[in-house]
Short mmCIF file of C-alpha atoms in Angstrom, two decimals:
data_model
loop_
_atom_site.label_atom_id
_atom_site.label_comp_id
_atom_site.label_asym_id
_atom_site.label_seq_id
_atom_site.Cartn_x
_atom_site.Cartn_y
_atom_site.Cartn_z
CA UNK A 12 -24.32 -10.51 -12.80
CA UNK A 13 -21.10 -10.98 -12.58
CA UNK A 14 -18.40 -11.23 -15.52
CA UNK A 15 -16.13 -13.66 -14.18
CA UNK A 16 -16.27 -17.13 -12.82
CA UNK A 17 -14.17 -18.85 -10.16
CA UNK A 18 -13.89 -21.87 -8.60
CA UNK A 19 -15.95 -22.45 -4.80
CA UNK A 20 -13.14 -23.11 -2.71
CA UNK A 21 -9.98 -24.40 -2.57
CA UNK A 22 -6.87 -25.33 0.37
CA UNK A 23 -3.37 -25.02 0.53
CA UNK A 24 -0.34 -25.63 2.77
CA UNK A 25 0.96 -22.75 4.95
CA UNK A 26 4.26 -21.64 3.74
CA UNK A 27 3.22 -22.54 0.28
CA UNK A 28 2.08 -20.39 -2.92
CA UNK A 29 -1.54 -20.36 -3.45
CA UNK A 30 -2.30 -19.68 -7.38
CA UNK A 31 -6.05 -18.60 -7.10
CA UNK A 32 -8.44 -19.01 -10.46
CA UNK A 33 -10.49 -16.50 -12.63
CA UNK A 34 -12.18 -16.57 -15.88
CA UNK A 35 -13.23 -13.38 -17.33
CA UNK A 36 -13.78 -14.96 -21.19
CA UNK A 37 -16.34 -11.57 -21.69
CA UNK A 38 -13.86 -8.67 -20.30
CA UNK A 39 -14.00 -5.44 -22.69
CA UNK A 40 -11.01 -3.84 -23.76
CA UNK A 41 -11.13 -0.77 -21.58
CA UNK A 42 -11.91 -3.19 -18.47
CA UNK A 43 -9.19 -4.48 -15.43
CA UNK A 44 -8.95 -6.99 -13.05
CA UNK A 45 -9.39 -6.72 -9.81
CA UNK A 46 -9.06 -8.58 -6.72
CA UNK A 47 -10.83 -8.68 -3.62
CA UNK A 48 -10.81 -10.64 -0.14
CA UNK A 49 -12.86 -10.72 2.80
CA UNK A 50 -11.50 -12.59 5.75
CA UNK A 51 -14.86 -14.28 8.02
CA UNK A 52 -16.57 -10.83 7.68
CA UNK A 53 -14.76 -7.74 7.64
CA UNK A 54 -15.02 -5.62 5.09
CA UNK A 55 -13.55 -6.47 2.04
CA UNK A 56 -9.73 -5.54 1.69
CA UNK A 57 -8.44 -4.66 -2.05
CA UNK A 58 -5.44 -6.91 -2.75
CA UNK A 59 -4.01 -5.99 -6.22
CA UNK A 60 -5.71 -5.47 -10.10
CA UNK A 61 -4.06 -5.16 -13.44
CA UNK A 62 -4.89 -4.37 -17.38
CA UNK A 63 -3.24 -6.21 -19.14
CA UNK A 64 0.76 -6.69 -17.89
CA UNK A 65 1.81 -8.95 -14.83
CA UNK A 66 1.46 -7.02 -11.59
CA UNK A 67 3.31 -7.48 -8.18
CA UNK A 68 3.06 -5.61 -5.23
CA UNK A 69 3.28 -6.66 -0.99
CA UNK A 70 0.80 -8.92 -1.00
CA UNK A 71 0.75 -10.59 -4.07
CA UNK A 72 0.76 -11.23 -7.57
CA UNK A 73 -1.19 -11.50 -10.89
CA UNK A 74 -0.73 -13.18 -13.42
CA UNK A 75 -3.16 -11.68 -16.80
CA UNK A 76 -3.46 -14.23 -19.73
CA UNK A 77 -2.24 -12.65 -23.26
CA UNK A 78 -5.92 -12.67 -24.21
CA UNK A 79 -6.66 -11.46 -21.20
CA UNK A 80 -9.49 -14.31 -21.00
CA UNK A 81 -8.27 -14.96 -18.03
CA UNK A 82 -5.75 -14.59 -14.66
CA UNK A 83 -4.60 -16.03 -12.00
CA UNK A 84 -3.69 -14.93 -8.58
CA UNK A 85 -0.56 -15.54 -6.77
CA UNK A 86 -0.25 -15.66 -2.92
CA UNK A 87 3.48 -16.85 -2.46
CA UNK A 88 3.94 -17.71 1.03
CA UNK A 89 -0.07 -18.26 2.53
CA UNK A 90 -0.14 -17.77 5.86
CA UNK A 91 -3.23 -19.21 8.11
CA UNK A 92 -4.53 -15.33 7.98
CA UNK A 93 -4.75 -16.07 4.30
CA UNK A 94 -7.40 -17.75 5.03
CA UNK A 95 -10.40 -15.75 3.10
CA UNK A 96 -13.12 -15.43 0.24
CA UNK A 97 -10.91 -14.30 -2.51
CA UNK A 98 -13.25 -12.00 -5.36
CA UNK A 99 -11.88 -11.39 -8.47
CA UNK A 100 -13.98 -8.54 -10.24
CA UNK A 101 -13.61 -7.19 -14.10
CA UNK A 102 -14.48 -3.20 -14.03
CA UNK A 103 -13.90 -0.21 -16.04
CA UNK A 104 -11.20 1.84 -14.20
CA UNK A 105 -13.67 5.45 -14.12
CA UNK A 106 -16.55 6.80 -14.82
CA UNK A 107 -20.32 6.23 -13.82
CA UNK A 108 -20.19 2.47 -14.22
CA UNK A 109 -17.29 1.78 -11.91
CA UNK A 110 -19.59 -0.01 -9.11
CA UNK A 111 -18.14 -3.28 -7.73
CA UNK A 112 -20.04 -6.44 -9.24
CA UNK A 113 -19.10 -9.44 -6.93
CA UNK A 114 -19.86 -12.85 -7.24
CA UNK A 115 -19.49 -15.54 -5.16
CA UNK A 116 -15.68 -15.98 -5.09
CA UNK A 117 -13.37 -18.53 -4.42
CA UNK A 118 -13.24 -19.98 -0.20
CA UNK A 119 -9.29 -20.41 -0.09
CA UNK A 120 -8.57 -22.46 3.59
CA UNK A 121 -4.92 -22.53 4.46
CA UNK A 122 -4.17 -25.34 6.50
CA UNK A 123 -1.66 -25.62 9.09
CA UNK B 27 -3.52 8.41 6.67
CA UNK B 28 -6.52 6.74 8.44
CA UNK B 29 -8.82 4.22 6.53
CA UNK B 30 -12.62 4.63 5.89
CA UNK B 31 -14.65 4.60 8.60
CA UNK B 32 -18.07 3.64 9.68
CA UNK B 33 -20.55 4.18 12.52
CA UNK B 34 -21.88 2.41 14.07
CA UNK B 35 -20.38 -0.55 13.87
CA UNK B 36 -23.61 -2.18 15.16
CA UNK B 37 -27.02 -0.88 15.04
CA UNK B 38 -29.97 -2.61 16.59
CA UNK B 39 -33.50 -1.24 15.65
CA UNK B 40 -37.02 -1.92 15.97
CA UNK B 41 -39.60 -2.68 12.90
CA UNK B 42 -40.65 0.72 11.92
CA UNK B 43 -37.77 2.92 13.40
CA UNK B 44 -35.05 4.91 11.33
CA UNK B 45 -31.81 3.44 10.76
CA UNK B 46 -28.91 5.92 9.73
CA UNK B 47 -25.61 5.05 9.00
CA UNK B 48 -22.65 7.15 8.65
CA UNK B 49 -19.11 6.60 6.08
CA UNK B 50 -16.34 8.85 6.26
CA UNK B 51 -14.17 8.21 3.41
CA UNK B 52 -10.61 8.19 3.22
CA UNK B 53 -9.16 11.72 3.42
CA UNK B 54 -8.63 12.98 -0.27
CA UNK B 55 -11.21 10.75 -1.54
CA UNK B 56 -14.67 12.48 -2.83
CA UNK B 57 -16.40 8.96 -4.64
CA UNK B 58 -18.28 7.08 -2.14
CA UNK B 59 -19.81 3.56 -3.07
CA UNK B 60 -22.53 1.61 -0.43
CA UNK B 61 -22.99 -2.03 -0.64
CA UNK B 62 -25.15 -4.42 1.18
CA UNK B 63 -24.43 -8.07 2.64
CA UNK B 64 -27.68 -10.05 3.44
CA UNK B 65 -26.43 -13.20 5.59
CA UNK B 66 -25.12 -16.10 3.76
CA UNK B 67 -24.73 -13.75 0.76
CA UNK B 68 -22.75 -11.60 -1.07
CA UNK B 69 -21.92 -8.28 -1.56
CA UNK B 70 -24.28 -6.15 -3.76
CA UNK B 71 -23.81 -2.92 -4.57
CA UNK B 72 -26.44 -0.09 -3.55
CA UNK B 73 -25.65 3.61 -4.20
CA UNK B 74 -22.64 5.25 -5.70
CA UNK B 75 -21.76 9.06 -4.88
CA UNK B 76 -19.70 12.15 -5.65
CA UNK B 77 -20.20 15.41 -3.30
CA UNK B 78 -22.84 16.06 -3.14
CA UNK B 79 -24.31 13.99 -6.02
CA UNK B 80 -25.58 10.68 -6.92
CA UNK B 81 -23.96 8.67 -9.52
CA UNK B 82 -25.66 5.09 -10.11
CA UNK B 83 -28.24 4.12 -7.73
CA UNK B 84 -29.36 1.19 -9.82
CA UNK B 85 -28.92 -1.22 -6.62
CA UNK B 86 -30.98 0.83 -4.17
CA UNK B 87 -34.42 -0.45 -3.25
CA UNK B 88 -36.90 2.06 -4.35
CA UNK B 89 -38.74 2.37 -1.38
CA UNK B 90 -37.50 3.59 1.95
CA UNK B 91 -33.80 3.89 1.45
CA UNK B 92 -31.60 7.09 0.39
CA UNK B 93 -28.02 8.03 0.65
CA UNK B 94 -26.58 11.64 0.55
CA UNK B 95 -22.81 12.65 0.36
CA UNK B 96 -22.94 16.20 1.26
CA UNK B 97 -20.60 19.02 0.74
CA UNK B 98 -19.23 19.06 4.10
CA UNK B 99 -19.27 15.73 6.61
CA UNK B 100 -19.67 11.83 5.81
CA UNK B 101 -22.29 9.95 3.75
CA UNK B 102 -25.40 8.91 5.37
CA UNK B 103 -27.19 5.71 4.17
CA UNK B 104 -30.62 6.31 5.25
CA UNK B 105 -33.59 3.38 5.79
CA UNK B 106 -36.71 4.33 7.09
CA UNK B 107 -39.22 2.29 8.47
CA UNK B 108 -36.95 -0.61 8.89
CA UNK B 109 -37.99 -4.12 8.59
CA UNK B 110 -36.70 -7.31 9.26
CA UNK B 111 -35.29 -8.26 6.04
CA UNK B 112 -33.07 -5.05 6.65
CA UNK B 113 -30.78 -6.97 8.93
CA UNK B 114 -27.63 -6.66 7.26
CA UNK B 115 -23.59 -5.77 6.58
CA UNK B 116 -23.60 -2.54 5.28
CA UNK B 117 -19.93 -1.20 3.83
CA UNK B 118 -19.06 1.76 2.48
CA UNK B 119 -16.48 1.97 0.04
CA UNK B 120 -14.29 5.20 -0.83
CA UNK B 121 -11.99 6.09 -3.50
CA UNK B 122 -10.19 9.29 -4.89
CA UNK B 123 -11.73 9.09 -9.07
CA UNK B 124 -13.71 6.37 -9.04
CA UNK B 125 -10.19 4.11 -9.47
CA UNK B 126 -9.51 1.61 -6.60
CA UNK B 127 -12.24 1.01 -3.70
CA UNK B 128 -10.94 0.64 -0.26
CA UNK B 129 -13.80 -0.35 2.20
CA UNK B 130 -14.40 0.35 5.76
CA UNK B 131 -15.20 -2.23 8.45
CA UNK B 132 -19.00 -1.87 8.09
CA UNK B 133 -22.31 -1.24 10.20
CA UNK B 134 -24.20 -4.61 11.21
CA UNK B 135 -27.96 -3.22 11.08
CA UNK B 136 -30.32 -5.76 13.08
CA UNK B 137 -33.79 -5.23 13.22
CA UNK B 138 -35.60 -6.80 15.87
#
């Protein structure tokens, strides 16, 4: 099952930032976050995942609670191709158990 | 440096015939990590492999499906005897020490 929880869907404006959800209350200590999307369905394209500092990179950011309990995901101008399932996924970085446990995610629609 | 890539893209087979389906990860990357998308679903993970050796294949059905990663060429996810409830997304997933996964576009497996 998976360890995190996220809202089903949610919209936006194009041209505006879209602050994605995520719950992780369970994560371990030696676990990151990571997110996912899959746009209608491709395969699903990594997007960005962090310990426990804020991380930024081309595509967007995230945002990691201090008690890590939770984080939130930043797109900061969503463009219509934005328009995705958005997975966020708690994992240890290596080793035998580093499978992908997905959920449901969250439906983000960015309207015109 | 190219992404991971699958063939075929789509497979169409009858009850009872072989499916096999190939993943050539990205180059530099020896972890390879198969996961299965039944419609209206989500992802699930199957089979995760090094060269030549499996990992965790907690997620693969007992019975008719195997996956090899041998020294030289791509992964092969194997079904035999393929039935109906077979019809799926299959994506491979690659990744250089079982860190980041970046998938490929995926084989769409229907069985007639």
């Amino acid at each position: 099952d998976a360890k995190t929880t996220q809202p089903p869907s949610m919209d936006c404006a194009e041209g505006r930032a879209a602050n994605l959800p995520c719950n992780h209350s369970t994560i371990s200590g030696n676990e990151y976050v990571y997110w996912y999307r899959q746009i209608h369905s491709q395969g699903p394209q990594y997007i960005i995942h962090g310990l426990k500092n804020n991380e930024t990179n081309e595509m967007a950011s995230l945002i990691i609670t201090e008690d890590r309990k939770s984080s939130t995901l930043i797109l900061p101008h969503a463009t219509l191709r934005d328009t995705a399932v958005y997975y966020c996924i708690v994992r240890p970085d290596t080793g035998a158990n580093s499978k992908l446990t997905f959920g449901k995610g969250i439906t983000l629609s960015v309207r015109p | 440096n190219a992404g991971v890539m699958q063939n075929p893209r789509h497979l169409v087979r009858r009850r009872g015939q072989e499916a096999r389906l190939r993943c050539s990860p990205m180059k530099g990357h020896s972890h390879v990590y198969w996961y299965r998308q039944l419609p209206e679903e989500g992802l699930k993970f199957m089979v995760y492999l090094q060269k030549e050796n499996i990992i965790d294949e907690s997620g693969m059905p007992k019975e008719r499906f195997s996956a090899e990663f041998p020294k030289e060429g791509p992964s092969i996810l194997r079904i035999q005897q393929v039935v109906r409830g077979d019809s799926a997304a299959y994506f491979c997933a690659s990744s250089p020490k079982a860190e980041t996964q970046y998938f490929g576009p995926g084989t769409r497996l229907l069985v007639l």
